[in-house]
Short mmCIF file of C-alpha atoms in Angstrom, two decimals:
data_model
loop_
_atom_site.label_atom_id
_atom_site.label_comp_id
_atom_site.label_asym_id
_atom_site.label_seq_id
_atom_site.Cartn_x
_atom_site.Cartn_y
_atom_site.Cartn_z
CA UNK A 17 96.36 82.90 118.00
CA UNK A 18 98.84 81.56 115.60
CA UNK A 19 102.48 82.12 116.40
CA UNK A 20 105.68 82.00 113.42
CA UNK A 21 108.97 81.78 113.63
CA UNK A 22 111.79 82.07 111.00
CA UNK A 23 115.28 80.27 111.27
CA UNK A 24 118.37 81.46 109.05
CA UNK A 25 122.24 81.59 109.39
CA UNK A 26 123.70 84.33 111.26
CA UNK A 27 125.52 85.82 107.73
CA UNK A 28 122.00 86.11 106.21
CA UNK A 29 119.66 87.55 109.46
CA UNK A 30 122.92 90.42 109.74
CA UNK A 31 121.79 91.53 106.13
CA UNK A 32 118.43 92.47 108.18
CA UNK A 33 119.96 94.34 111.80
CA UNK A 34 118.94 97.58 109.62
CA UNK A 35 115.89 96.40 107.06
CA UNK A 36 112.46 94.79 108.27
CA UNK A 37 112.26 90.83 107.40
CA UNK A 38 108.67 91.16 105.77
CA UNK A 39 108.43 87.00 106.41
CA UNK A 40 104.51 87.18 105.93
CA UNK A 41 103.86 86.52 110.16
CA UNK A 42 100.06 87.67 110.04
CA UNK A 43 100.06 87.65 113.96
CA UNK A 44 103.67 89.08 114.45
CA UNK A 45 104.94 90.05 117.73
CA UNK A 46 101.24 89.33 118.88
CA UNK A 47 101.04 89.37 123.00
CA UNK A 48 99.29 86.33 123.27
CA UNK A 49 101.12 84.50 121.07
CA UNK A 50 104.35 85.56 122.46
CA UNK A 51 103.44 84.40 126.24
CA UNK A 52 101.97 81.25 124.71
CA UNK A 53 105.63 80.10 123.31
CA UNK A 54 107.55 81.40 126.29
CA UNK A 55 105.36 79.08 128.19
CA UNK A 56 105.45 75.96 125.88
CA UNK A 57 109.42 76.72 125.69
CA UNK A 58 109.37 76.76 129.46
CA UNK A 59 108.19 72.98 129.23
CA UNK A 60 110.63 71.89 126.93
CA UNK A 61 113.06 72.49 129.36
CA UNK A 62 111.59 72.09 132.40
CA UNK A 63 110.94 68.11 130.93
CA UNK A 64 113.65 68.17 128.87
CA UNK A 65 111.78 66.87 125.95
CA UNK A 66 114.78 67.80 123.54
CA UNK A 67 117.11 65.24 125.10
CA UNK A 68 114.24 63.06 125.90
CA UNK A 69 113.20 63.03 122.48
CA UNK A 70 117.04 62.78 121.32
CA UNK A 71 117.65 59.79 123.22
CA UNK A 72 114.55 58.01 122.16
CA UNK A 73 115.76 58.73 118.54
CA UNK A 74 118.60 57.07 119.34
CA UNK A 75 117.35 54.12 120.65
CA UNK A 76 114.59 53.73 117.81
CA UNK A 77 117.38 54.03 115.51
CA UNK A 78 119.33 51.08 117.51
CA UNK A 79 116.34 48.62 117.72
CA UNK A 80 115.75 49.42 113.75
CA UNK A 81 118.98 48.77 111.97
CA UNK A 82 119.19 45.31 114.14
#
């Protein structure tokens, strides 16, 4: 099951507190899908793969421009 998401600045996803964001999600809000990103977000920061990732970045960036 295929899972969406939608990013925007705060000033534009106010304009839709009261109106529904048709952003063309065929499996919106699906169960499945839903558990399956809590879980995968659950990893992230149990390994702390952001920062991981960040500092390898970092020191690709640093071996690169040498």
């Amino acid at each position: 099951v295929q899972l969406g998401a939608v990013g925007m600045r705060r000033q534009i996803a106010d304009a839709f507190t009261d109106r529904v964001f048709y952003g063309g999600l065929t499996y919106n809000s699906h169960p499945l899908a839903c558990a399956t990103a809590l879980a995968a977000i659950e990893v992230l920061e149990e390994e702390r793969l952001i920062e991981r990732a960040a500092r390898m970045g970092e020191r690709l960036r640093s071996t690169t421009s040498s």
